[in-house]
XYZ file of N, CA, C and O in Angstrom:
712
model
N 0.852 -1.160 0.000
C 0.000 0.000 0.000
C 0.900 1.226 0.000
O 1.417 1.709 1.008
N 0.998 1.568 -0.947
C 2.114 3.159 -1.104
C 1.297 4.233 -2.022
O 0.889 3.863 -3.123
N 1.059 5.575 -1.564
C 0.847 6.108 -1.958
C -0.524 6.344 -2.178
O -0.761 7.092 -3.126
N -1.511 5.895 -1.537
C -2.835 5.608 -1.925
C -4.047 6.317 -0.944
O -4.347 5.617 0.024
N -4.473 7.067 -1.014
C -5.459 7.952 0.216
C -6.356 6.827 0.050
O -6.631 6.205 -0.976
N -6.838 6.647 1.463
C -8.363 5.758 1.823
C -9.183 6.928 2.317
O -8.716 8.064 2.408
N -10.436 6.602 2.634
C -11.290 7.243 3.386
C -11.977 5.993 3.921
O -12.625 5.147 3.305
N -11.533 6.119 5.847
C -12.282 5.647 6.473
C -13.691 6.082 7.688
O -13.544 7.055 8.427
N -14.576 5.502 7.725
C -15.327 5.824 8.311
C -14.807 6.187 10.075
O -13.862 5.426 10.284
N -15.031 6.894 11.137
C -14.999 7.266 12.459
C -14.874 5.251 12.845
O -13.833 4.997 13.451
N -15.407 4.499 12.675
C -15.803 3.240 13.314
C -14.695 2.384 13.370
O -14.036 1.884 14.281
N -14.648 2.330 11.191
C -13.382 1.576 10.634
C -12.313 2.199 11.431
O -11.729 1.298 12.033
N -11.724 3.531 11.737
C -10.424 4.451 12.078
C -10.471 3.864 13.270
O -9.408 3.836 13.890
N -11.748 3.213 13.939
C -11.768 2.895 15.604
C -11.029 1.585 15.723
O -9.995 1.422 16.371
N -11.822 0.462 14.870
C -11.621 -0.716 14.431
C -9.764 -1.335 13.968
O -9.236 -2.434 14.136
N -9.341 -0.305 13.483
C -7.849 -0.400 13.107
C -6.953 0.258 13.873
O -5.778 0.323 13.513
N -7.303 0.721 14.804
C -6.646 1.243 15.896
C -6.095 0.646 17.197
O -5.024 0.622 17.803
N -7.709 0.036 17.375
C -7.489 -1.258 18.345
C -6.945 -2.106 17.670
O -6.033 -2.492 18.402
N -6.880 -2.792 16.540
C -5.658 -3.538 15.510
C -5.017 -3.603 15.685
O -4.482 -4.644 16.066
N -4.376 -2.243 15.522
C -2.732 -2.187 15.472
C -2.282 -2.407 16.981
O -1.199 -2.921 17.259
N -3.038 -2.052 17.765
C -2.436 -2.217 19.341
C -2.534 -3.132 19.298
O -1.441 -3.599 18.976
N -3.522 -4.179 19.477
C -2.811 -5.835 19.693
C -1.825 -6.371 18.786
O -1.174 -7.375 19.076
N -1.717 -5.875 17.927
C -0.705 -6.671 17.046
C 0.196 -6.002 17.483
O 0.982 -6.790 18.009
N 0.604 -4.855 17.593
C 2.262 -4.194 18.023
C 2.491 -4.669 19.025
O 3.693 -4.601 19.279
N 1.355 -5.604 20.489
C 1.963 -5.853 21.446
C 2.192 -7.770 21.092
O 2.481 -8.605 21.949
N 2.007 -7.981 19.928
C 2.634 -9.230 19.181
C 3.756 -9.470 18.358
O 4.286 -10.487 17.910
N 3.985 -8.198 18.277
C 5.063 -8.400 17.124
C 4.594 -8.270 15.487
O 5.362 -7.947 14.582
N 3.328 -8.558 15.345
C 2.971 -9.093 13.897
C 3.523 -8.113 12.911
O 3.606 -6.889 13.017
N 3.993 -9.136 11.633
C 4.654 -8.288 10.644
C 3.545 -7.435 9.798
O 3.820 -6.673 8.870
N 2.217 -7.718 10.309
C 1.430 -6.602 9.520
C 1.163 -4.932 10.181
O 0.534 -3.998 9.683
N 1.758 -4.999 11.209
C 2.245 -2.966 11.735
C 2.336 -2.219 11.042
O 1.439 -1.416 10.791
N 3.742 -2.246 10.367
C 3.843 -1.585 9.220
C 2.488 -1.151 8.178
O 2.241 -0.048 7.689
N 1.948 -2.074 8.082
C 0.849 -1.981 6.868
C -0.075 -1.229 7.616
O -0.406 -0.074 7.348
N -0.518 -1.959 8.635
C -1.184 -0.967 9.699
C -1.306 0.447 9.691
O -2.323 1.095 9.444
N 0.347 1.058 10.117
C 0.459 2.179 10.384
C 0.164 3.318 9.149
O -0.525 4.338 9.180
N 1.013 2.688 7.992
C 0.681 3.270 6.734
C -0.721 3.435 6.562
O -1.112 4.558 6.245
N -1.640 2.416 6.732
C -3.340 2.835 6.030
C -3.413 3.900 7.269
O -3.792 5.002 6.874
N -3.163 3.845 8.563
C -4.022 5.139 9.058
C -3.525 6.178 9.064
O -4.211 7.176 9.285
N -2.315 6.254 8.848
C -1.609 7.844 8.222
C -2.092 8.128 6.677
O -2.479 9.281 6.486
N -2.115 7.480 5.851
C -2.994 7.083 4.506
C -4.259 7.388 3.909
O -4.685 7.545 2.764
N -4.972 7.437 5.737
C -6.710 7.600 5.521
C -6.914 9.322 5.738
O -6.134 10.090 6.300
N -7.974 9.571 5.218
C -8.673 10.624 5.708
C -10.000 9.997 6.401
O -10.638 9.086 5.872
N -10.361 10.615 7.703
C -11.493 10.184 8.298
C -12.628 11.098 8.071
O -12.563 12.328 8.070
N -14.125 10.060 7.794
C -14.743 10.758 8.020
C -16.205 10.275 8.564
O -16.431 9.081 8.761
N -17.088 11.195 8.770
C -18.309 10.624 9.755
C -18.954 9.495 8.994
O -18.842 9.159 7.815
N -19.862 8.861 10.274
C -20.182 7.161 9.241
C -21.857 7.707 8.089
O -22.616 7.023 7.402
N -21.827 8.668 8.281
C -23.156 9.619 7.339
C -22.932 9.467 6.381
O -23.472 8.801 5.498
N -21.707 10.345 6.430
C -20.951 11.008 4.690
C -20.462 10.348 4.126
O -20.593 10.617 2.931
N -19.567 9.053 4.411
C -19.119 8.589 3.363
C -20.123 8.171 2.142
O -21.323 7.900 2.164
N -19.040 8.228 0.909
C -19.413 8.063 -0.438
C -19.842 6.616 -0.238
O -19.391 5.953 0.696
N -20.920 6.012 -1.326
C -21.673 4.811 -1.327
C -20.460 3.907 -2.347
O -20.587 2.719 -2.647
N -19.468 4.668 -2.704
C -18.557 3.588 -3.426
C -17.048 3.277 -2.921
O -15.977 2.908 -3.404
N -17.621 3.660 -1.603
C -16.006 3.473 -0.510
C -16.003 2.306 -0.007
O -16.630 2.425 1.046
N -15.699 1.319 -0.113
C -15.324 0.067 0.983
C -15.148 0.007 1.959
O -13.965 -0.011 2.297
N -16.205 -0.061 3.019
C -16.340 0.163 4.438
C -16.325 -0.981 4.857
O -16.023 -1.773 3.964
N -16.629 -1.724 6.405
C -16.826 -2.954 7.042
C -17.903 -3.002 6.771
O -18.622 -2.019 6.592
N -18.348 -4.563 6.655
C -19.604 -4.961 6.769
C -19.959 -5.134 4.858
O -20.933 -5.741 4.412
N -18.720 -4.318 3.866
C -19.163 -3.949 2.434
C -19.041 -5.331 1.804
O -18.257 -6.150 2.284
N -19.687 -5.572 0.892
C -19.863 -6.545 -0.310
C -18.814 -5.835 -1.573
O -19.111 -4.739 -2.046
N -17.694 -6.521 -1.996
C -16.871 -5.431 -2.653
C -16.301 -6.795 -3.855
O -16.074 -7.967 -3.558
N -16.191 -6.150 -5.210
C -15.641 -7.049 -6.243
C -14.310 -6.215 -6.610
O -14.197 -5.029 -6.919
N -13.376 -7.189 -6.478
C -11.948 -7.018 -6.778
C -11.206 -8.426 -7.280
O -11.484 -9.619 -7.406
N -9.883 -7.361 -7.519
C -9.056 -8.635 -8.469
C -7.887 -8.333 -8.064
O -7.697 -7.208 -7.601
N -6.871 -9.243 -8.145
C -5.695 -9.063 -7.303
C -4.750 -9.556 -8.572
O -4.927 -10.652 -9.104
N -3.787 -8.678 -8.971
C -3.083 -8.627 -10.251
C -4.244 -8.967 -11.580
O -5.370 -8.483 -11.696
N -3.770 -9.648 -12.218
C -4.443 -9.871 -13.274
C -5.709 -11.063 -13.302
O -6.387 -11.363 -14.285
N -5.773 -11.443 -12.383
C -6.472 -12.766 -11.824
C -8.556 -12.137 -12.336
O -9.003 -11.055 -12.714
N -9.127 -13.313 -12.093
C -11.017 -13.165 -11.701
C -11.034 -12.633 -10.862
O -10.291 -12.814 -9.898
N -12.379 -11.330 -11.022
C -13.157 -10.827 -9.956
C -13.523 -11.816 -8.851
O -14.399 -12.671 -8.982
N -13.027 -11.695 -8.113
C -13.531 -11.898 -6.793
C -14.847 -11.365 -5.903
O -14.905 -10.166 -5.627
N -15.485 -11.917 -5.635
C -16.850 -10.937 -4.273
C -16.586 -11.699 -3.005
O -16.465 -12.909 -2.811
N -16.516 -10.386 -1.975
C -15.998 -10.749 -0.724
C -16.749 -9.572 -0.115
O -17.076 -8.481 -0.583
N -16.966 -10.303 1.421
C -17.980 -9.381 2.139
C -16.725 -9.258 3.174
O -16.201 -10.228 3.721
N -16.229 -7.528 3.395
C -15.352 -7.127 4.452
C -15.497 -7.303 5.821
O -16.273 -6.525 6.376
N -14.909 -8.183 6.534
C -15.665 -8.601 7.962
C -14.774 -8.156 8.693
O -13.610 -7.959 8.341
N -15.282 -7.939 9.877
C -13.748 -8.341 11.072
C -13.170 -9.244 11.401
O -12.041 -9.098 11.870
N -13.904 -10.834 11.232
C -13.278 -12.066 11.456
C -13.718 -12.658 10.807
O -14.649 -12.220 10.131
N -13.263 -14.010 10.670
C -13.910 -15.531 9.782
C -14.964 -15.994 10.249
O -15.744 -16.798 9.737
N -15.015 -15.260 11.676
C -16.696 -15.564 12.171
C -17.606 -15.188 12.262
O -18.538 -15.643 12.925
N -17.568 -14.064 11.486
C -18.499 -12.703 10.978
C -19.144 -13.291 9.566
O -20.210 -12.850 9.135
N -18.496 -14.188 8.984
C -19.602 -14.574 7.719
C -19.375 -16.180 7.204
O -18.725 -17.185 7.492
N -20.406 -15.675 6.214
C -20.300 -18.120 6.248
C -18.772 -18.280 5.158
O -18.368 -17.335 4.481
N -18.320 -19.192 5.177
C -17.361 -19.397 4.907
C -17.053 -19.281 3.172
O -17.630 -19.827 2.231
N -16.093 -18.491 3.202
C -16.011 -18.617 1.474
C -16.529 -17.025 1.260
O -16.195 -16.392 0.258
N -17.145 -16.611 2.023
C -17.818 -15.091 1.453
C -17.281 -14.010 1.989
O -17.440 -13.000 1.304
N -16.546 -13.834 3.237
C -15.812 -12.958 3.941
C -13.861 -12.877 3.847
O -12.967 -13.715 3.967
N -13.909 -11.285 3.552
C -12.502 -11.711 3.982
C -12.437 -10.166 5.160
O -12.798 -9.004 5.346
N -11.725 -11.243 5.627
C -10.966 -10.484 6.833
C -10.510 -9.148 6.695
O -10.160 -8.561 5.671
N -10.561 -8.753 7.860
C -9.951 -7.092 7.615
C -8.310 -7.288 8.097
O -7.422 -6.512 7.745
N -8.100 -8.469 8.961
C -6.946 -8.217 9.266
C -5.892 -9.366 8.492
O -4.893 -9.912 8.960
N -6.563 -9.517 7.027
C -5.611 -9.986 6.430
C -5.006 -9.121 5.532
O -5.542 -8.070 5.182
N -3.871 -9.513 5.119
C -3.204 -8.312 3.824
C -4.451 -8.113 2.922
O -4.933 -7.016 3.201
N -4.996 -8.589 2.179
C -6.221 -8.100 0.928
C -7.309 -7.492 1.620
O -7.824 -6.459 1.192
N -7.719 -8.099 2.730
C -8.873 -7.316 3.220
C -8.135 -5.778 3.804
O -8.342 -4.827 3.050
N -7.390 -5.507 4.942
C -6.473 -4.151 5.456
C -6.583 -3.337 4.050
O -6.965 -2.172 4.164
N -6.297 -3.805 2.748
C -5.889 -3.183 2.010
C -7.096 -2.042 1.080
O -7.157 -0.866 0.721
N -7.943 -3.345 1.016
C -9.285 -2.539 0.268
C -10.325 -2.093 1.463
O -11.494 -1.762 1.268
N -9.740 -2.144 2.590
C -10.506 -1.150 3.538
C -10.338 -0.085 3.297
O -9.223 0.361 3.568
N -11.604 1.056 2.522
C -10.820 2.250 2.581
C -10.632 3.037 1.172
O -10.633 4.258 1.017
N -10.454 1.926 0.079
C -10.568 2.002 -1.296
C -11.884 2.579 -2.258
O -12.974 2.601 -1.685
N -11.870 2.705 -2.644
C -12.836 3.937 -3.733
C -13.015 2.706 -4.827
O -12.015 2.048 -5.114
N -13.998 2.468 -5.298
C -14.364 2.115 -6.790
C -13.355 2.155 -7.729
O -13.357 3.296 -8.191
N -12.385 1.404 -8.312
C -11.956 2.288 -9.296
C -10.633 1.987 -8.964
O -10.061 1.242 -9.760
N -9.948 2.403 -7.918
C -9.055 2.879 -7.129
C -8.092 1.126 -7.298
O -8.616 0.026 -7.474
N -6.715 1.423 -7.174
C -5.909 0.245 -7.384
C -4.752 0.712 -6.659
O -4.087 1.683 -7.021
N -4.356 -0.445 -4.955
C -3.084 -0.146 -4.596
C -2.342 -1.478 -4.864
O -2.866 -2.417 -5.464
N -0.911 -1.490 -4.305
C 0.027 -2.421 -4.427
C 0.320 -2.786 -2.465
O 0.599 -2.016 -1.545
N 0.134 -3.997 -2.490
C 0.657 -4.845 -1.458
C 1.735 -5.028 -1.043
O 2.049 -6.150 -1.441
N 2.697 -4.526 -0.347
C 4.230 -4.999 -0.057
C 4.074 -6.095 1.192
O 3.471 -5.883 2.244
N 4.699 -7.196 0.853
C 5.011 -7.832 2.480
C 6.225 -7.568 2.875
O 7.175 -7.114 2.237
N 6.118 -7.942 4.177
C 7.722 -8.145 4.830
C 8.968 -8.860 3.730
O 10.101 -8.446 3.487
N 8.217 -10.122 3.189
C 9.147 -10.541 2.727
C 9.480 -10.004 0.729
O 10.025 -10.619 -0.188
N 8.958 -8.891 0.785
C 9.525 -8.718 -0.355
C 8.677 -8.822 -1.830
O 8.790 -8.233 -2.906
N 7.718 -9.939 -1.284
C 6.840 -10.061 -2.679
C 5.320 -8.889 -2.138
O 4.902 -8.527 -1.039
N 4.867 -8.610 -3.646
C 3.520 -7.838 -3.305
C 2.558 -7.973 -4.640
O 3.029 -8.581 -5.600
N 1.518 -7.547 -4.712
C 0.476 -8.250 -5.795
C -0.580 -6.728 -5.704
O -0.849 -6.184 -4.633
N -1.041 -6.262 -6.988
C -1.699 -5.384 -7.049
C -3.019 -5.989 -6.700
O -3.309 -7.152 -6.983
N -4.052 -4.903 -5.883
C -5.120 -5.508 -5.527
C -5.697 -3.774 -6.611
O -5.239 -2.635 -6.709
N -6.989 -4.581 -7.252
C -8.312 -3.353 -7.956
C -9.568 -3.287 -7.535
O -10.277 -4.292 -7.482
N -9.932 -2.229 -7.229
C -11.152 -2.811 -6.546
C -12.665 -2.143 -7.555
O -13.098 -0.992 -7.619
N -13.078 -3.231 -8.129
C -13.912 -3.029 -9.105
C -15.219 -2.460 -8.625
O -15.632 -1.747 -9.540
N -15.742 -2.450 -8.001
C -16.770 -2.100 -7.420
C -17.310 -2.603 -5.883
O -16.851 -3.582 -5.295
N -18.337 -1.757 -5.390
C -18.716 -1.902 -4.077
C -20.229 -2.118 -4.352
O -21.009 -1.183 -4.531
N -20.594 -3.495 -4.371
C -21.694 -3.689 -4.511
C -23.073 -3.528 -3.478
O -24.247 -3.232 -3.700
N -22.339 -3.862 -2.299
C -23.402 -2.968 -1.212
C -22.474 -2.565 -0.163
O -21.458 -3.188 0.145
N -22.923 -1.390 0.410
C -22.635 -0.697 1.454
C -23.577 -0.389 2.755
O -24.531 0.342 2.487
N -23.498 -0.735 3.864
C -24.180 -0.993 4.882
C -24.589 0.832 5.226
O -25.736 1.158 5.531
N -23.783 1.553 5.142
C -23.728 2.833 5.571
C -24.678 3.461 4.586
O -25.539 4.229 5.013
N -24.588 3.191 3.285
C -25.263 3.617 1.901
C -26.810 2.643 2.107
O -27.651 2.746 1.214
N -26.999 2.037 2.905
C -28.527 1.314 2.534
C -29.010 2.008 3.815
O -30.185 2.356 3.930
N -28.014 2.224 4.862
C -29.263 2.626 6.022
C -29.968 4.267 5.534
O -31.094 4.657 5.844
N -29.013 4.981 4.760
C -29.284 6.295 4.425
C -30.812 6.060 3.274
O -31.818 6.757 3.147
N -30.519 5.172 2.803
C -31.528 4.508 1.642
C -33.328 3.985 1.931
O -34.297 4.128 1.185
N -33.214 3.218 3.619
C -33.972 3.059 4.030
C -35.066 3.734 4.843
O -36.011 3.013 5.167
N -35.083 5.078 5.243
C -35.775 5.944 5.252
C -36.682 6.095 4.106
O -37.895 6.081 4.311
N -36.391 6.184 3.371
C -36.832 6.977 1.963
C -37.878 5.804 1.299
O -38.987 6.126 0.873
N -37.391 4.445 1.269
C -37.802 3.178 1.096
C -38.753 2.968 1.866
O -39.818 2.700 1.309
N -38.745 2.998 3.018
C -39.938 3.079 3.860
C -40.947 3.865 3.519
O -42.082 3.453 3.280
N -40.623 4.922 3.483
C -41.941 6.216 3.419
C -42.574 5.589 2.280
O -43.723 6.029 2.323
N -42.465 4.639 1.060
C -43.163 4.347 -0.019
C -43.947 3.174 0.278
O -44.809 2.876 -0.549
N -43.758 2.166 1.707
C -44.594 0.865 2.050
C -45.491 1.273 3.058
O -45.675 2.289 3.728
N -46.067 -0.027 2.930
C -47.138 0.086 4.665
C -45.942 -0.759 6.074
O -45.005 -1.550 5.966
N -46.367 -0.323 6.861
C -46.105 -0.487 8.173
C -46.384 -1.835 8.256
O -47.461 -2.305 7.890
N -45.303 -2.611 8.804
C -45.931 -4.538 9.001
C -46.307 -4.521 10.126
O -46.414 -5.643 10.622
N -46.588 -3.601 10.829
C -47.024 -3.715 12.283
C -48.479 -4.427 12.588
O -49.084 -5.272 11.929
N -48.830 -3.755 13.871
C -50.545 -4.101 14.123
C -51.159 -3.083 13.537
O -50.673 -1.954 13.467
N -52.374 -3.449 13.035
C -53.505 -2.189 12.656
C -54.387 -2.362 13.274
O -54.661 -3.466 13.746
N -55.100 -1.278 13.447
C -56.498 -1.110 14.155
C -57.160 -1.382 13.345
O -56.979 -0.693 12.341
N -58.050 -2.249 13.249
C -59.438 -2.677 12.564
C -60.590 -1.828 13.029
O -61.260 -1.267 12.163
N -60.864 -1.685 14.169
C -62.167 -1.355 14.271
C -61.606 -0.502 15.857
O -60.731 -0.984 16.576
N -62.164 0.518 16.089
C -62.476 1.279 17.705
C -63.966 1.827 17.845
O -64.526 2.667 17.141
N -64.432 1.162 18.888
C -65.354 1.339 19.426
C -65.355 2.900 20.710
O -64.400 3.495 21.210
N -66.809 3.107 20.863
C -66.344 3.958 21.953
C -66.822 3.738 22.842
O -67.741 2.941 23.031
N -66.117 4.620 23.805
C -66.046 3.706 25.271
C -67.418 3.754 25.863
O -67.525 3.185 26.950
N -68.346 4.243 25.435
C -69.431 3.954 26.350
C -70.360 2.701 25.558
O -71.535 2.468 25.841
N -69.715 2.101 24.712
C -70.250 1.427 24.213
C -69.811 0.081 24.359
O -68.611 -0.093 24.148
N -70.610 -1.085 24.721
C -69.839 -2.533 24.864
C -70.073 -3.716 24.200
O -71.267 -3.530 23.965
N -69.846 -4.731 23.749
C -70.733 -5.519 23.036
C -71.458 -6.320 23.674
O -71.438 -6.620 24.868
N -72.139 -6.682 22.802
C -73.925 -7.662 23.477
C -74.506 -6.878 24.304
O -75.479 -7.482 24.754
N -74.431 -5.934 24.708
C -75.406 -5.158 25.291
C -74.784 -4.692 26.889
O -75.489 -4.066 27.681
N -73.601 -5.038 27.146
C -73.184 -5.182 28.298
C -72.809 -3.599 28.459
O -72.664 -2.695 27.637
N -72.701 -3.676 30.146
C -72.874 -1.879 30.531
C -71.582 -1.463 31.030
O -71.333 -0.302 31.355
N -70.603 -2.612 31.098
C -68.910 -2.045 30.996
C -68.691 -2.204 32.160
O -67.698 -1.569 32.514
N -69.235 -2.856 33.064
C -68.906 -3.287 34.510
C -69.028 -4.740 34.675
O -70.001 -5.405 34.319
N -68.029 -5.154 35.208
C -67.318 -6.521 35.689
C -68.109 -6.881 37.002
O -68.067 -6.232 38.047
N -68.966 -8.225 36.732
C -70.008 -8.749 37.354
C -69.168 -9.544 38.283
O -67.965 -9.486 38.028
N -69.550 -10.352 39.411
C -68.992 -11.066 39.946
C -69.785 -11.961 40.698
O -70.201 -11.553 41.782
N -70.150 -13.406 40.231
C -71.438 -14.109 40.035
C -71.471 -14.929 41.651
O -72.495 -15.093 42.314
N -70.069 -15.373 42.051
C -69.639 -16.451 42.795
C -68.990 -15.706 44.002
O -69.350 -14.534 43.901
N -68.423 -15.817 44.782
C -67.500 -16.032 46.534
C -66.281 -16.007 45.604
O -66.113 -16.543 44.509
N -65.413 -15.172 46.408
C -63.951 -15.174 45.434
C -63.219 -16.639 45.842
O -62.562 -17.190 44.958
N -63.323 -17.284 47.179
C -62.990 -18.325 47.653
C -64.308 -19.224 48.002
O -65.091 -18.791 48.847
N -64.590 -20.632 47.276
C -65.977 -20.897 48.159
C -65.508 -21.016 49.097
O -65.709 -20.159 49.958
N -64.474 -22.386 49.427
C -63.958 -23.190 50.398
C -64.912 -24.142 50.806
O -65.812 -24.580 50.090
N -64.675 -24.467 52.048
C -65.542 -25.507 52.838
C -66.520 -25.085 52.914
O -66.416 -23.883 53.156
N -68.305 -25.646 52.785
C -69.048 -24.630 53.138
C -69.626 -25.427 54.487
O -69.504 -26.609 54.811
N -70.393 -24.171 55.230
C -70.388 -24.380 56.597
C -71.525 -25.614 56.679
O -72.271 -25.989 55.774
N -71.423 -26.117 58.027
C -72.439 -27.158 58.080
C -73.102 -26.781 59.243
O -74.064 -27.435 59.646
């Protein structure tokens, strides 16, 4: 990743922060990469971002050198989605297109020297971009809730009854006396 502005959301900037602290108190050779995306990013509120930014939680098609589109849903772990459909944020490809624009193409360096261009073809859904969406979507359906069918008024009861609770029996019979 050289040279490449991200824009991350307030959450993601939260999310890779706490990252990098457990891993710097591991050693892991992904720090470096770490440190670069968040000096790298511009932050901004989880409102505004653009609907073609690769956020967590995004459905995103990319290709890594010259290889097939790929679709991968950006998770935080392998246990965030069913298997085969998520990639990780804290692997090199996922860290990388966290952050990425439509369009937008960085390069991967590892520790050891080799690196592989990742492209990121599109952002097919965005969690941040549908909740802004769903307002608007709503106002055009009905409510799945309860509806009122019918209100009566209150001085009125059915079968003829006068709205007072009769009480026919002894609240306790018990034994009766002999």
């Amino acid at each position: 990743m050289t040279g490449t502005i991200y824009r991350l959301t307030t959450k993601d900037f939260a999310v890779l922060e706490v990252m990098l602290m457990r891993r710097r108190a591991l050693a892991d050779p992904a720090v470096p990469m770490l440190e670069r995306k968040l000096a790298e990013s511009s932050v901004v509120p989880i409102g505004t971002v653009e609907p073609d930014v690769a956020t967590l939680n995004s459905r995103v098609i990319f290709r890594v050198d010259d290889g097939q589109a790929e679709t991968r849903t950006l998770v935080l772990g392998d246990a965030y989605a069913p298997v085969g459909s998520g990639l990780p944020v804290g692997t090199w490809r996922g860290l990388c297109l966290l952050g990425m624009r439509a369009g937008q193409s960085a390069l991967i360096e590892r520790p050891d020297g080799s690196g592989e261009r990742i492209l990121l073809e599109d952002v097919a859904y965005q969690p941040e971009a549908a909740r802004r969406t769903a307002p608007d979507a709503a106002a055009g359906r009905r409510s799945h809730g309860l509806r009122l069918v019918y209100s009566a008024e209150a001085d009125r009861w059915p079968l003829g009854g006068d709205g007072k609770i009769r009480q026919t029996e002894r609240d306790d019979p018990g034994p009766s006396a002999a």
